[in-house]
Amino acid sequence: MSIYLYPVLFGIVCGIISRLLMLRTDYRQYPTYLHGKIIHIALGFIASVLGSIAIPSLIEGNITATTFLTVAASQFREVRNMERNTLEQLDQYELVSRGNTYIEGIAVAFESRNYLVIFTSMATTLSFILFDFWVSIIIAIACIYLSRLLMDGGKLSDICEIEYVKPHFEGEGLYVDNIYIMNIGLPERQEEIMKYGMGFILTPKNFNANTTLANLGQRQAILHDISTALGIYKDSGTPALTPLAKRDLEDGRVGIFVLPQIRDIDKAIKVIGNTPTLENAIRMPTERKKQEGGNRNDA
Amino acid sequence: MTLEKVILAVLTTNPKKAPSGVAVFHCDNETEMYRIGANLEAILDGIAHKLTEEIMIIVKH
């Protein structure tokens, strides 16, 4: 029996545990079905096997064996493509779509989780071989904690203040506070909107937040999350009841107009606050300004 | 083929103000305009926007 059997097995187990902990059906509402989960657990297993075996290969001097990690990298890039394609297909049939920015964020998260699994398996196998079982348990816990920490992004409540404002009409124009949302021509629809509609104003806390909130993908993510969490008063053939988010050009505030089935203001504010700030939407113009102060030629 | 962000139909109670090059529905009064507008909204999967008291347009966004 190989001396590496237990370290490798332990590395694989830790990798799978790490993947299982990261595979939760959360705010993204995906994957919700069993087969989708099996795909990710199987890929997590492959990632953990690769991570665990890499260490004994290196110790035994079999340097070329580590090149299969590059095969793993291209394999997991395929995972990203798979997620993107699946979600794009599903998005066409959503009443309130996720939007491409959100989908790209989810696809990237799925790819990066597999790399975190490889890292966990490598670290635990290495510590098992170099030290002993108990040290590797501590390393495994640290790796899993680190993975969770790395997978948690920022929330919208960190970058803006959220307040409820009842939507109103000025003529045919629908407004949330002073932000123009859209023109609703039919009195019938106006009545429905006044009955079921809710408005929220997101006030950015700083200039970076202002630019992040301006991103159309970020706004679509907010609309998708709130419509998924609280339900939506809408069907196909009633596009006038589509939730919208518009921006005040003066100060960067964003007016959110939604028609949820559960009209609980506190819950809605909480859901909006818990919407993730999308990696692809985050902008930091102030960082650029700081750099400009130091060196103006590094454009 | 889906036509988006174009005027799919115009409803008017004032024939003088009806544009050309698009389907125009001449309505006798505002009530009829709203009734036809609601039907067209569902059929065309568009939104009825009111421009003036006499003109409504249906646009798919």
PDB file of C-alpha atoms in Angstrom, chain A residues 172 180 182-190 235-242, chain B residues 33-35 37-39 41-43 45-51 53 56 59:
ATOM      1  CA  GLU A 172     -48.947  59.446 -17.733  1.00  0.00           C
ATOM      2  CA  TYR A 180     -38.918  59.325 -14.035  1.00  0.00           C
ATOM      3  CA  MET A 182     -41.729  55.296 -17.730  1.00  0.00           C
ATOM      4  CA  ASN A 183     -44.878  56.371 -19.558  1.00  0.00           C
ATOM      5  CA  ILE A 184     -47.937  54.228 -18.845  1.00  0.00           C
ATOM      6  CA  GLY A 185     -50.758  55.072 -21.236  1.00  0.00           C
ATOM      7  CA  LEU A 186     -53.645  52.904 -20.054  1.00  0.00           C
ATOM      8  CA  PRO A 187     -55.587  53.968 -16.928  1.00  0.00           C
ATOM      9  CA  GLU A 188     -56.196  50.272 -16.204  1.00  0.00           C
ATOM     10  CA  ARG A 189     -52.437  49.641 -15.931  1.00  0.00           C
ATOM     11  CA  GLN A 190     -51.952  52.817 -13.903  1.00  0.00           C
ATOM     12  CA  ASP A 235     -47.173  37.713 -16.828  1.00  0.00           C
ATOM     13  CA  SER A 236     -46.161  37.480 -20.455  1.00  0.00           C
ATOM     14  CA  GLY A 237     -48.244  39.953 -22.468  1.00  0.00           C
ATOM     15  CA  THR A 238     -48.135  42.599 -19.736  1.00  0.00           C
ATOM     16  CA  PRO A 239     -44.818  44.341 -20.354  1.00  0.00           C
ATOM     17  CA  ALA A 240     -46.169  47.514 -18.733  1.00  0.00           C
ATOM     18  CA  LEU A 241     -45.818  45.715 -15.392  1.00  0.00           C
ATOM     19  CA  THR A 242     -42.079  45.154 -15.826  1.00  0.00           C
TER      20      THR A 242
ATOM     21  CA  MET B  33     -58.780  54.194 -27.571  1.00  0.00           C
ATOM     22  CA  TYR B  34     -58.067  52.648 -24.157  1.00  0.00           C
ATOM     23  CA  ARG B  35     -60.015  49.471 -25.008  1.00  0.00           C
ATOM     24  CA  GLY B  37     -54.903  49.939 -26.629  1.00  0.00           C
ATOM     25  CA  ALA B  38     -55.322  47.271 -23.922  1.00  0.00           C
ATOM     26  CA  ASN B  39     -55.991  44.621 -26.573  1.00  0.00           C
ATOM     27  CA  GLU B  41     -50.794  45.717 -25.654  1.00  0.00           C
ATOM     28  CA  ALA B  42     -51.556  42.051 -24.992  1.00  0.00           C
ATOM     29  CA  ILE B  43     -51.448  40.994 -28.643  1.00  0.00           C
ATOM     30  CA  ASP B  45     -46.552  42.269 -26.175  1.00  0.00           C
ATOM     31  CA  GLY B  46     -45.854  45.984 -26.154  1.00  0.00           C
ATOM     32  CA  ILE B  47     -46.537  48.927 -23.862  1.00  0.00           C
ATOM     33  CA  ALA B  48     -49.176  51.573 -24.584  1.00  0.00           C
ATOM     34  CA  HIS B  49     -47.635  55.025 -24.159  1.00  0.00           C
ATOM     35  CA  LYS B  50     -49.795  58.124 -24.202  1.00  0.00           C
ATOM     36  CA  LEU B  51     -48.163  61.069 -25.953  1.00  0.00           C
ATOM     37  CA  GLU B  53     -54.717  63.387 -25.045  1.00  0.00           C
ATOM     38  CA  MET B  56     -51.251  56.696 -28.040  1.00  0.00           C
ATOM     39  CA  VAL B  59     -43.985  50.053 -28.477  1.00  0.00           C
TER      40      VAL B  59
END
